PDB file of C-alpha atoms in Angstrom:
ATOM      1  CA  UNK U1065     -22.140  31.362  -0.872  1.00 55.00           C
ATOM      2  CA  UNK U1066     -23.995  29.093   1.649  1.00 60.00           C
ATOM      3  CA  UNK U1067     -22.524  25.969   3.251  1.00 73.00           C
ATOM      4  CA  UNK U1068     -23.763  22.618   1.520  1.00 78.00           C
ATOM      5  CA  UNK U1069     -23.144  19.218   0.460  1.00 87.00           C
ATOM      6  CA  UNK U1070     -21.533  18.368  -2.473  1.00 91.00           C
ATOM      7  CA  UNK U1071     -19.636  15.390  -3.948  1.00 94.00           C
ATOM      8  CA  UNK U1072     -16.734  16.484  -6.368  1.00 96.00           C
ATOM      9  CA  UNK U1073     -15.895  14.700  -9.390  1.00 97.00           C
ATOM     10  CA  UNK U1074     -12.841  15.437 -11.649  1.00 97.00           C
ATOM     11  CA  UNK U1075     -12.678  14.254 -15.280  1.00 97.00           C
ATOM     12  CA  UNK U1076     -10.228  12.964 -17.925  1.00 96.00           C
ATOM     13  CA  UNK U1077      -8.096  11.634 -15.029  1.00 97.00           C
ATOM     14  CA  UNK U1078      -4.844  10.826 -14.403  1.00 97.00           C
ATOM     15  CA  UNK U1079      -3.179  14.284 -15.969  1.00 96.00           C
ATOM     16  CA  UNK U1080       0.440  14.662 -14.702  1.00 94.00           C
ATOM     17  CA  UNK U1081      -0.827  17.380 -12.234  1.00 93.00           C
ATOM     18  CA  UNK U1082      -2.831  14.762 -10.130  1.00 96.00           C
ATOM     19  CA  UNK U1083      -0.128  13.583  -7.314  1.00 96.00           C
ATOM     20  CA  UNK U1084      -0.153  17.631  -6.906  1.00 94.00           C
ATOM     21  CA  UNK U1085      -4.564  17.855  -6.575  1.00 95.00           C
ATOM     22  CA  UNK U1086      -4.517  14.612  -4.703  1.00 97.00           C
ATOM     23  CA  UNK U1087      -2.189  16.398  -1.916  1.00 96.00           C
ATOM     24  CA  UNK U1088      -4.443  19.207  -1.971  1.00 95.00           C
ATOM     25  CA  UNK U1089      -7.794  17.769  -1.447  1.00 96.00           C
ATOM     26  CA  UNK U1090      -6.047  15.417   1.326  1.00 95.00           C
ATOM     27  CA  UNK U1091      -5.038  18.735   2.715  1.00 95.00           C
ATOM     28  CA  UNK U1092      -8.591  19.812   2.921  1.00 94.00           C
ATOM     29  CA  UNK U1093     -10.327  16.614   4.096  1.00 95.00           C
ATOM     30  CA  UNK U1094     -12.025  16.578   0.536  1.00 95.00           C
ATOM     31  CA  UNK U1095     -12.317  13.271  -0.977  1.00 96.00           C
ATOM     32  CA  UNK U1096     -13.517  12.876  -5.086  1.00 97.00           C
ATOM     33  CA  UNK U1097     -14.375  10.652  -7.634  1.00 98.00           C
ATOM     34  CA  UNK U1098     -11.652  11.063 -10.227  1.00 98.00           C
ATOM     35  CA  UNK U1099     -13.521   9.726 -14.180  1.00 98.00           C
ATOM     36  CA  UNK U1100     -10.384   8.154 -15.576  1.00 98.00           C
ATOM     37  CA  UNK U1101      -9.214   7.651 -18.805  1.00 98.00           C
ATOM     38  CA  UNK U1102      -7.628   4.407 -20.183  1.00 98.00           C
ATOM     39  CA  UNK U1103      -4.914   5.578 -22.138  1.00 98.00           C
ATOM     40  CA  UNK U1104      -4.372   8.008 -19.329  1.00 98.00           C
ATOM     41  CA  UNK U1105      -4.088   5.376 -16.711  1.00 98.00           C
ATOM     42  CA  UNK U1106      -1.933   3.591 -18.924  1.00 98.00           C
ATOM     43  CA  UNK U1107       0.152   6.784 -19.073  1.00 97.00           C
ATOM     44  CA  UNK U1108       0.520   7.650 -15.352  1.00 97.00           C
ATOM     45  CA  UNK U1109      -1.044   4.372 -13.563  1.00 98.00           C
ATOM     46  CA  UNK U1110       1.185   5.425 -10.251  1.00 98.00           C
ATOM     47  CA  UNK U1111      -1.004   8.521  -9.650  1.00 98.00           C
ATOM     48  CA  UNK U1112      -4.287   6.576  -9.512  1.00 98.00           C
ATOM     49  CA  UNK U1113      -2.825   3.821  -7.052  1.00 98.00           C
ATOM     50  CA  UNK U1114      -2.164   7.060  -4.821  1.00 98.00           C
ATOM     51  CA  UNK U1115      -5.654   8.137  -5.517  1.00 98.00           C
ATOM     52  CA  UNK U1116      -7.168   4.531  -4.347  1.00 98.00           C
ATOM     53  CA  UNK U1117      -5.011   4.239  -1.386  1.00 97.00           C
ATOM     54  CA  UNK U1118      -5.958   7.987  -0.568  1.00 97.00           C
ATOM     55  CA  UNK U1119      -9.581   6.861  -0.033  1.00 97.00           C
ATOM     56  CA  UNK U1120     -10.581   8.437  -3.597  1.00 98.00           C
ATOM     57  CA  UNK U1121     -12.776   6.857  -6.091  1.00 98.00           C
ATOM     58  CA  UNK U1122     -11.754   5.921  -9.927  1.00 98.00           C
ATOM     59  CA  UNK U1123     -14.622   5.760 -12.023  1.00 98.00           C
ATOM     60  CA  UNK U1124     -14.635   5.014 -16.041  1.00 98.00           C
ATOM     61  CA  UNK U1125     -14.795   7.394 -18.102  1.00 98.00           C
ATOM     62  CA  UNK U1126     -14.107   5.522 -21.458  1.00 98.00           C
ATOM     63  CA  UNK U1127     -10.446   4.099 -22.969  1.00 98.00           C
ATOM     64  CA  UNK U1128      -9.536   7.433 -25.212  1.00 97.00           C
ATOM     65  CA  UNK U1129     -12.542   9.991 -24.309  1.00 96.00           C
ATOM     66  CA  UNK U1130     -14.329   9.256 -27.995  1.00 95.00           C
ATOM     67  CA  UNK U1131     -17.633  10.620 -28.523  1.00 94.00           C
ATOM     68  CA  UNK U1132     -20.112   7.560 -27.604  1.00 94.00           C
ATOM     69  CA  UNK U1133     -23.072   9.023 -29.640  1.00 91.00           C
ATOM     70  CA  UNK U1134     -21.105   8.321 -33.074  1.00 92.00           C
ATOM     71  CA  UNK U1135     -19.740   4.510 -31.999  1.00 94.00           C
ATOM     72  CA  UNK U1136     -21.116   1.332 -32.503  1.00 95.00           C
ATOM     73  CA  UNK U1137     -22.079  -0.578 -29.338  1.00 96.00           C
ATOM     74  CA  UNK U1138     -19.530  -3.404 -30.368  1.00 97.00           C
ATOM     75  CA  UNK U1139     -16.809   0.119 -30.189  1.00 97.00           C
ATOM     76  CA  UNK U1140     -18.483   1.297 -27.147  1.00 96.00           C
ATOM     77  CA  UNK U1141     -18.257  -1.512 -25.298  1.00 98.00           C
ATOM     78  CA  UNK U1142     -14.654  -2.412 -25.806  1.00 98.00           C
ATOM     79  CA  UNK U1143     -14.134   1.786 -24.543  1.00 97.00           C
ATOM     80  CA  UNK U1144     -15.588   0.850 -21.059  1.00 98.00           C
ATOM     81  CA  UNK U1145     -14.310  -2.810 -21.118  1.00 98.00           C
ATOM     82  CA  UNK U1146     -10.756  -2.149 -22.275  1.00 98.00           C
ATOM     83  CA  UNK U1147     -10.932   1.016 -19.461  1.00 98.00           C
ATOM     84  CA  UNK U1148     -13.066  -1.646 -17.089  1.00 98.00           C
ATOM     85  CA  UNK U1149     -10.011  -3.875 -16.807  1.00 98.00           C
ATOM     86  CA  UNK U1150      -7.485  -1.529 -16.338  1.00 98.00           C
ATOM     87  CA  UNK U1151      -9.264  -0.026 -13.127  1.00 98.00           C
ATOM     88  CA  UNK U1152      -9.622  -3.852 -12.318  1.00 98.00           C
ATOM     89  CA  UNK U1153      -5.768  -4.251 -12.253  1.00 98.00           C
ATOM     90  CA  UNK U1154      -4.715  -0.960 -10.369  1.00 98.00           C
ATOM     91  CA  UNK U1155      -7.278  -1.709  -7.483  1.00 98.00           C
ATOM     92  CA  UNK U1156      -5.555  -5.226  -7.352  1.00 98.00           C
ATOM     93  CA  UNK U1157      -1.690  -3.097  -7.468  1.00 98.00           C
ATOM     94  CA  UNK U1158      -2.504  -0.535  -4.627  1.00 98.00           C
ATOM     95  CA  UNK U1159      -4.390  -3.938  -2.951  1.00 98.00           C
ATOM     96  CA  UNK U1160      -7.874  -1.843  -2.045  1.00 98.00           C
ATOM     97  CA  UNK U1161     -11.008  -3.436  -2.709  1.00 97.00           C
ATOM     98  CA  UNK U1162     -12.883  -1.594  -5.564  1.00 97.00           C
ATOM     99  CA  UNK U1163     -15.960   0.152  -3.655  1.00 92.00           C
ATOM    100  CA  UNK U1164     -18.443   0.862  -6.405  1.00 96.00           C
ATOM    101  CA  UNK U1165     -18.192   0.932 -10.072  1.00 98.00           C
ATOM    102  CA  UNK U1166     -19.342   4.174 -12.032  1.00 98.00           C
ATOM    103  CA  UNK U1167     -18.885   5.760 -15.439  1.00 98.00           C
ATOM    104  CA  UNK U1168     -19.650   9.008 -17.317  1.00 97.00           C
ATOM    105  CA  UNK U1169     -19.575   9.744 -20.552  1.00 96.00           C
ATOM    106  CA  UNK U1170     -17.291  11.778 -22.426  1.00 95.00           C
ATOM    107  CA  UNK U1171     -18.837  15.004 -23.602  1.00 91.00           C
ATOM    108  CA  UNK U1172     -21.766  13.811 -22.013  1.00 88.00           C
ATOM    109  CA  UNK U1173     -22.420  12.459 -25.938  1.00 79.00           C
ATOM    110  CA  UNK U1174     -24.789   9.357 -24.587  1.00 75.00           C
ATOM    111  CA  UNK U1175     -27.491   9.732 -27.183  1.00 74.00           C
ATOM    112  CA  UNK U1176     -27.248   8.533 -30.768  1.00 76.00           C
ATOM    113  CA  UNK U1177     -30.692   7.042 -31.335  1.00 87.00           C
ATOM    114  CA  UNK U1178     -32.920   6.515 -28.576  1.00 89.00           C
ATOM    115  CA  UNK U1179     -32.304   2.383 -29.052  1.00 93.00           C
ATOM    116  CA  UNK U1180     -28.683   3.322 -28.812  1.00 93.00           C
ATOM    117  CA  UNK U1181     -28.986   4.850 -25.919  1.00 92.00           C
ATOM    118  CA  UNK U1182     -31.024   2.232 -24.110  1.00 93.00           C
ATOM    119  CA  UNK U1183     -28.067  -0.510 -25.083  1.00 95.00           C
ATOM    120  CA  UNK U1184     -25.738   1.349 -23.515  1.00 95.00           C
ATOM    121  CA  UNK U1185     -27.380   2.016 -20.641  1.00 95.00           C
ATOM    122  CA  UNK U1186     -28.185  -1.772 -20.447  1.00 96.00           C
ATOM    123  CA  UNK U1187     -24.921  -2.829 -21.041  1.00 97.00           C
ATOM    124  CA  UNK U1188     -23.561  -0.300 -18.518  1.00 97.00           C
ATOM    125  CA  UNK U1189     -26.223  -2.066 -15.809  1.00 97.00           C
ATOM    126  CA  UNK U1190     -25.072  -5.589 -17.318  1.00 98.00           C
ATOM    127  CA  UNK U1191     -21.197  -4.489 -16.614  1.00 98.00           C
ATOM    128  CA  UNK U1192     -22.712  -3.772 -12.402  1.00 98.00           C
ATOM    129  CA  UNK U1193     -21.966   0.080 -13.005  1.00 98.00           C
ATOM    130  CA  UNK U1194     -24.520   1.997 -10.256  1.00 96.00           C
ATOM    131  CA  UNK U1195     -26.214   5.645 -11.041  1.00 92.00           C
ATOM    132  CA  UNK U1196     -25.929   8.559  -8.513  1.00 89.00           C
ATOM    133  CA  UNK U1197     -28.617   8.304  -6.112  1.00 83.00           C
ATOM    134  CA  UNK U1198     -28.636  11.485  -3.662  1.00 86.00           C
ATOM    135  CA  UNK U1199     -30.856  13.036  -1.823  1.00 88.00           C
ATOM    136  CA  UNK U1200     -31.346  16.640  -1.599  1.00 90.00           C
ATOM    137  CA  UNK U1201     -30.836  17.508  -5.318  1.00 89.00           C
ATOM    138  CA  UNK U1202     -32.873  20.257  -6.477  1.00 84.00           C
ATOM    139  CA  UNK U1203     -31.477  20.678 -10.118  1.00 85.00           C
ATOM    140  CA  UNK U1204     -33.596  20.039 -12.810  1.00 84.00           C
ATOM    141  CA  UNK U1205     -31.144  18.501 -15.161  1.00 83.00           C
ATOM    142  CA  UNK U1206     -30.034  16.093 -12.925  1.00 87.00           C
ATOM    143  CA  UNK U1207     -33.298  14.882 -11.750  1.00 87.00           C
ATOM    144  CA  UNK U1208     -34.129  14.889 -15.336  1.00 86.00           C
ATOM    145  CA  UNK U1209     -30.968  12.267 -16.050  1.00 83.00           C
ATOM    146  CA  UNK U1210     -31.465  10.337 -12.386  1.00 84.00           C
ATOM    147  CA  UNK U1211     -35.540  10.048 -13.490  1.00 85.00           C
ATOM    148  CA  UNK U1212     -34.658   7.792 -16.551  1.00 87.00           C
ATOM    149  CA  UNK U1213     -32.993   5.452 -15.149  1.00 89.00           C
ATOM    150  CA  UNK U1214     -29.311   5.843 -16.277  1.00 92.00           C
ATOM    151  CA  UNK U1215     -26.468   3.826 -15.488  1.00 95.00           C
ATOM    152  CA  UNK U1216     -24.073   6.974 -16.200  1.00 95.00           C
ATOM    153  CA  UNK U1217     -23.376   9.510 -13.758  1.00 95.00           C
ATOM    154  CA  UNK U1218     -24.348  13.677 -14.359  1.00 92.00           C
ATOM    155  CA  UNK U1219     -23.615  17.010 -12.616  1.00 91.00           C
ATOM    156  CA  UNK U1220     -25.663  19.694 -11.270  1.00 89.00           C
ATOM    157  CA  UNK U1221     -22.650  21.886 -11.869  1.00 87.00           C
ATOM    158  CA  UNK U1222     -19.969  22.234 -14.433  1.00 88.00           C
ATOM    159  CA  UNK U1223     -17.250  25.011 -13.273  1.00 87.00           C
ATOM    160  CA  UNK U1224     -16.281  25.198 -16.906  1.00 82.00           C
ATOM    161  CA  UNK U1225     -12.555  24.950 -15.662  1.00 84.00           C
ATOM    162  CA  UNK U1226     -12.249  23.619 -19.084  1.00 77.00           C
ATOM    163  CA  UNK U1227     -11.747  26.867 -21.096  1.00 76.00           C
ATOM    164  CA  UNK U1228      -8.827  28.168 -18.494  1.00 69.00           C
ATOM    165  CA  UNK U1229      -5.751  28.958 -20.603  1.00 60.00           C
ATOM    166  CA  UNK U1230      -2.215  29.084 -19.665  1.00 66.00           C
ATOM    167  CA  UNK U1231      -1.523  31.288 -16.984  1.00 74.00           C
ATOM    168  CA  UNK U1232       1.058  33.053 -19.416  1.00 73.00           C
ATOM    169  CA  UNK U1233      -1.935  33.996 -21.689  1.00 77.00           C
ATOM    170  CA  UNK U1234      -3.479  37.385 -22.171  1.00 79.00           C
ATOM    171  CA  UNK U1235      -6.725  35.419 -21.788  1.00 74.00           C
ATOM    172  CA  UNK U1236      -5.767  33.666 -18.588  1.00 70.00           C
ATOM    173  CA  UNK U1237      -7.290  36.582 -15.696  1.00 81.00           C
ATOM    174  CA  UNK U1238     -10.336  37.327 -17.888  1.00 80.00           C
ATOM    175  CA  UNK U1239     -11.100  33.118 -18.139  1.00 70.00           C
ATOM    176  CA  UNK U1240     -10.261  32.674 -14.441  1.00 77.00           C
ATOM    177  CA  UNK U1241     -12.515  35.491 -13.571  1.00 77.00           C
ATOM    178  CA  UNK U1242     -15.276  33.998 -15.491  1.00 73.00           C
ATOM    179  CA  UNK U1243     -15.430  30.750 -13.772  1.00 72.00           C
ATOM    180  CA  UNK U1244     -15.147  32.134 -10.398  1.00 76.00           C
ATOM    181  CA  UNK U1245     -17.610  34.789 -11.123  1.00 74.00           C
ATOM    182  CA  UNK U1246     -19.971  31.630 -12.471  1.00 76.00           C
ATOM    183  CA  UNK U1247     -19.846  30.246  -9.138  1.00 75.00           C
ATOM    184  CA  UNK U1248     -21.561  33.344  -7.557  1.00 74.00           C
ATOM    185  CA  UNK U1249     -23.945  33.828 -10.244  1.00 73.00           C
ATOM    186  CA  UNK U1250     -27.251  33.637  -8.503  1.00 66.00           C
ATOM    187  CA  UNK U1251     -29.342  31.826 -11.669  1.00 68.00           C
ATOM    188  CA  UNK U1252     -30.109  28.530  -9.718  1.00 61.00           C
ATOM    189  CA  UNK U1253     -32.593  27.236 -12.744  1.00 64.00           C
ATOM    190  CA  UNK U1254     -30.115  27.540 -15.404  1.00 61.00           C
ATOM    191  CA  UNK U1255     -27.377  25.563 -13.299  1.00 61.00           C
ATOM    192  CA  UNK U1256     -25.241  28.518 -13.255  1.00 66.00           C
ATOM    193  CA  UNK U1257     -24.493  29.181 -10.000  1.00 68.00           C
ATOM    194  CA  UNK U1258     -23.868  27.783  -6.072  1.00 75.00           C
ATOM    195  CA  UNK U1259     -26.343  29.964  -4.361  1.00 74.00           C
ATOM    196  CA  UNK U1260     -29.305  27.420  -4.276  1.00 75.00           C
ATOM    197  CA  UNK U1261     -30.494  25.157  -1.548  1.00 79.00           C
ATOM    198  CA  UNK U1262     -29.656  21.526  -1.900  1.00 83.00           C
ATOM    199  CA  UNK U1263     -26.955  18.886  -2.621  1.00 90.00           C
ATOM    200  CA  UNK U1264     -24.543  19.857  -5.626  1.00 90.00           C
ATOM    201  CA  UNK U1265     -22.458  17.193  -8.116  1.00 93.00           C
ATOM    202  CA  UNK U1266     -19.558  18.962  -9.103  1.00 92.00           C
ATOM    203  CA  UNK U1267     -17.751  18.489 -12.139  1.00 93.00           C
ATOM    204  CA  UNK U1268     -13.895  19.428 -12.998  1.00 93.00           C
ATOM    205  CA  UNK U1269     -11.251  18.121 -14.843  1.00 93.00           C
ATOM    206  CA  UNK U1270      -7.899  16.941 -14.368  1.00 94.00           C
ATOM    207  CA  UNK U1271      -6.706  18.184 -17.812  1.00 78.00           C
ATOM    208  CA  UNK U1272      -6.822  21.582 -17.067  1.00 66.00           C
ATOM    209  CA  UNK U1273      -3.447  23.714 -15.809  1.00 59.00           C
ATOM    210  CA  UNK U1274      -4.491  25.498 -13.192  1.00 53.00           C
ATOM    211  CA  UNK U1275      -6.623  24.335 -11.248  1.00 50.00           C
ATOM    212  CA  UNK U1276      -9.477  25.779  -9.890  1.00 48.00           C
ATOM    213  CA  UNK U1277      -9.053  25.793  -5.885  1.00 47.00           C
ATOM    214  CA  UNK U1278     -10.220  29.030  -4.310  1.00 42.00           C
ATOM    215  CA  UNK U1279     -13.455  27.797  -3.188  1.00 43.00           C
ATOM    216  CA  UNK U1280     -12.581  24.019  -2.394  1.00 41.00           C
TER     217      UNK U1280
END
C-alpha cells in the first residue's frame, strides 16, 4: 500500500472504548475527527473532554443517530441543535476553543426530497457548519458530494469496521479478514481499496469492539 494523506474520522462517538483509541492514535501521532453522538456524549462526556484536550476534533453527528431522510426539518434541527449545544458545553469544560464546526449524517440518509435536502443543507450553513475542502481527492463519490455544495461531511473510504463481530464469534476471523483484505483490494473506482493516488477521508466507528488498527 503506498504512503498518502489521509484524515481519519470515527463515527457514533463516545463508545466506552474511546479513552482506550484516543491513547492509541496519541501513540501514533494520528490525530481524528471523532462524529459524536448526543446521547452518547451525554453518556460518557469525560472521554470527549480527553479527546478535545488531545488536539482531536468533535464533530456532530446528530442527538440519537435517527435516519434524517424520514424527519421533519423542525425534528432535524432539534437532532443537530440539541447535539450542537452539548459540543458547545464540553469545549467550554475541557476550556479549548472549538476549532471548526462539522457534521455528518447518520447512515449518510441526507436525501428525502430534493427540497428537503436543500433545507438541511441550508440550515446546516445557517448553524456555521463548514464542508471538507481538500485537495488531492481523486474519488468520484466524494467529488460528487464536495461539487454540490454540502454542508455535511463524506468519505472516500468506508473500512466497513461496522460488520466486525465479537472476537468470541465463529464469524469474527472471516469478518476481520474481509475488511483488511478490502483495504488491499486494488478497485480504486469503486472506492474499494487504498491503492490509488491521492488524499483519502477515512471513515470508522467508535461502536465497533475491536478495533481496526493494523494499518493505522
Amino acid at each position: 500500500m503506498p504512503h498518502k494523506s489521509a484524515i481519519l474520522t470515527i463515527d457514533d462517538s463516545p463508545s466506552i472504548h474511546m479513552g482506550e483509541r484516543i491513547a492509541f492514535l496519541e501513540s501514533k501521532g494520528i490525530p481524528a475527527v471523532w462524529f459524536c453522538r448526543g446521547d452518547y456524549l451525554e453518556e460518557r462526556p469525560d472521554f470527549a473532554i480527553q479527546a478535545i484536550r488531545a488536539g482531536h476534533v468533535l464533530g456532530n453527528h446528530s442527538y440519537d443517530h435517527s435516519y434524517f431522510s424520514k424527519l421533519s426539518l423542525e425534528q432535524a434541527f432539534d437532532q443537530i441543535d440539541r447535539t450542537d449545544r452539548i459540543l458547545e458545553s464540553l469545549h467550554e469544560k475541557a476550556g479549548v476553543l472549538r476549532k471548526i464546526k462539522c457534521f455528518r449524517f447518520p447512515y449518510e440518509a441526507r436525501i428525502g426530497t430534493p427540497e428537503h435536502h436543500a433545507a438541511l443543507q441550508a440550515g446546516l450553513k445557517a448553524r456555521g457548519f463548514v464542508p471538507l475542502r481538500l485537495d488531492g481527492v481523486v474519488s468520484k463519490a466524494f467529488l460528487e458530494h464536495a461539487g454540490s455544495g454540502d454542508a455535511s461531511w463524506f468519505w472516500t473510504y468506508d473500512t466497513e469496521d461496522w460488520k466486525l463481530v465479537a472476537q468470541d464469534s465463529p464469524e469474527a476471523k472471516e469478518r476481520m479478514d474481509s475488511v483488511l483484505w478490502r483495504m488491499d483490494r486494488d478497485e480504486p473506482d469503486a472506492d474499494c481499496g487504498l491503492n490509488r493516488p491521492g488524499t483519502e477521508i477515512v471513515v470508522m466507528h467508535d461502536a465497533v469492539r475491536p478495533f481496526v488498527t493494523a494499518e493505522l
